[in-house]
């Protein structure tokens, strides 16, 4: 294992709950946080556990936003809650629906910042792609989000709020008295939107704990996947404190190329990343690590790359997800040809690994991987800046 280097970054962090007209937002508090908040508001300590259980169910199981609807609480107590708290989600500014059914929401959070959230319906499941930061401090040269200058960590409430607003839009909160419906429109969550989730660890963890809580949204940890560009010191913690599935933006088979594509590689190169993945607790054949690999024409897509990839990951239960590069205005790369992607996939498949090629979804509304970026913050880094950071001349 590598010795954990301190993670320093210059990201604006705001209070974990947003006082709204002096009221505290309950959305995003952990059970412990909610307990403390209810006690501070006057709930007797001996009742606190029961009250948390009741309020939690209203907010996360039933999707209720109004204390008046919490009918198993005494009227006086509902009034007390309304005097101290709100149940507030980020505001949906625009909602676009692609001709393939993908939905993209532009969402406004405190401070007027905006992030994008994407819902991808498939035959047997529906996946919500959630953002963890406004922009990203990292500058992967093929990623649109990485060109956005302004970065701020989302609060836990803003992260779980994305799941809740998608459930609102899908009409997926249960209806009292109706037969229980086990099929879910929103069945999976991937932390693959804007931002590097492991640079906002605590908020991502708390939000995912809320998503997994059996008394609420109750998503299985197997249906939540966190994608990281390779923040090595936080990987072991992800297994222990969140327990979700892990995906890694691998994208290259030599440090020389990976340094250019995923600059965090200069800090934690391929060998260190692979060590951390080998040690990822709980990895077994049934729970494989997903290696994401963006297919860039003439950059990382040769047969030799495919063979090297197979050699590198030997011994790690893995699946390789090949992502045809999604173009964005001014992008310095092109997508590999279909035949090249197929040949690359075949080599990996023959070596015994699943090698699905990801079908781009929602391209017509710029909702595909790596295309997300807030409309209000489309100020691009200059070409010179991209070149300096990546060694690639756009
Ligand atoms: N910051 C995290 C999660 C968000 S990115 C990470 O990097 O893993 C989600 C996935 O989309 C990553 O694998 C990322 O490398 C990939 N991606 C970024 N830009 C892309 C593009 N233009 N085309 C295809 N995939 C892209
Ligand atoms: Fe950030 Fe991920 Fe984009 Fe890299 S690929 S710039 S880590 S969002």
Coordinates of C-alpha atoms and ligand atoms in Angstrom, one line a residue, residues 129-130 132-133 136 138 140-146 191-198 226-230 247-251 262 291-296 321 323-328 331 335 358 368-372, ligand 1:
X129 CA -26.1 9.9 -13.0
X130 CA -25.5 12.2 -10.1
X132 CA -20.8 15.6 -6.6
X133 CA -19.2 19.0 -7.4
X136 CA -14.1 19.6 -11.1
X138 CA -9.1 18.0 -12.0
X140 CA -8.7 15.4 -17.6
X141 CA -8.0 16.6 -21.1
X142 CA -11.0 14.7 -22.8
X143 CA -13.6 15.9 -20.3
X144 CA -15.9 18.8 -20.7
X145 CA -16.5 19.2 -17.0
X146 CA -12.7 19.6 -16.4
X191 CA -21.6 9.0 -9.2
X192 CA -20.5 9.8 -12.7
X193 CA -21.8 13.3 -13.2
X194 CA -19.8 16.5 -12.6
X195 CA -17.0 16.3 -10.2
X196 CA -14.6 14.0 -8.5
X197 CA -16.6 12.3 -5.7
X198 CA -13.6 11.3 -3.7
X226 CA -18.9 5.6 -7.5
X227 CA -16.5 6.5 -10.3
X228 CA -13.1 8.0 -9.4
X229 CA -10.3 9.3 -11.5
X230 CA -8.0 7.5 -9.0
X247 CA -15.5 2.3 -11.0
X248 CA -12.1 3.7 -12.0
X249 CA -11.4 6.1 -14.9
X250 CA -8.4 4.2 -16.2
X251 CA -8.2 5.3 -19.8
X262 CA -5.9 12.0 -16.4
X291 CA -12.4 -0.1 -15.4
X292 CA -13.7 2.8 -17.5
X293 CA -11.7 3.3 -20.7
X294 CA -12.6 6.1 -23.1
X295 CA -11.7 5.3 -26.7
X296 CA -9.7 8.1 -28.2
X321 CA -16.4 -0.6 -19.7
X323 CA -16.7 4.4 -23.6
X324 CA -16.7 5.7 -27.1
X325 CA -15.4 9.3 -26.7
X326 CA -18.3 11.8 -26.6
X327 CA -17.3 15.0 -28.5
X328 CA -17.9 18.5 -27.1
X331 CA -12.5 18.9 -27.7
X335 CA -13.8 9.0 -31.1
X358 CA -21.2 1.8 -23.6
X368 CA -23.6 11.8 -22.5
X369 CA -20.5 11.0 -20.3
X370 CA -18.1 13.9 -20.1
X371 CA -20.4 16.4 -21.8
X372 CA -21.8 17.9 -18.7
Ligands
LIG1 N1 -14.8 12.4 -11.8 C1 -15.1 11.0 -11.9 C2 -16.6 10.8 -12.2 C3 -17.2 11.6 -13.3 S1 -16.7 11.3 -15.0 C4 -14.2 10.3 -12.8 O1 -13.5 10.9 -13.5 O2 -14.3 9.0 -12.7 C5 -17.6 9.8 -15.5 C6 -16.8 9.0 -16.6 O3 -17.0 9.7 -17.8 C7 -15.4 8.9 -16.3 O4 -14.9 7.6 -16.6 C8 -14.8 9.9 -17.3 O5 -13.5 9.6 -17.6 C9 -15.7 9.7 -18.5 N2 -15.6 10.8 -19.5 C10 -15.3 12.1 -19.2 N3 -15.3 12.8 -20.4 C11 -15.7 12.0 -21.4 C12 -16.0 12.1 -22.8 N4 -15.9 13.3 -23.4 N5 -16.4 11.0 -23.5 C13 -16.6 9.8 -22.8 N6 -16.3 9.7 -21.5 C14 -15.9 10.7 -20.8

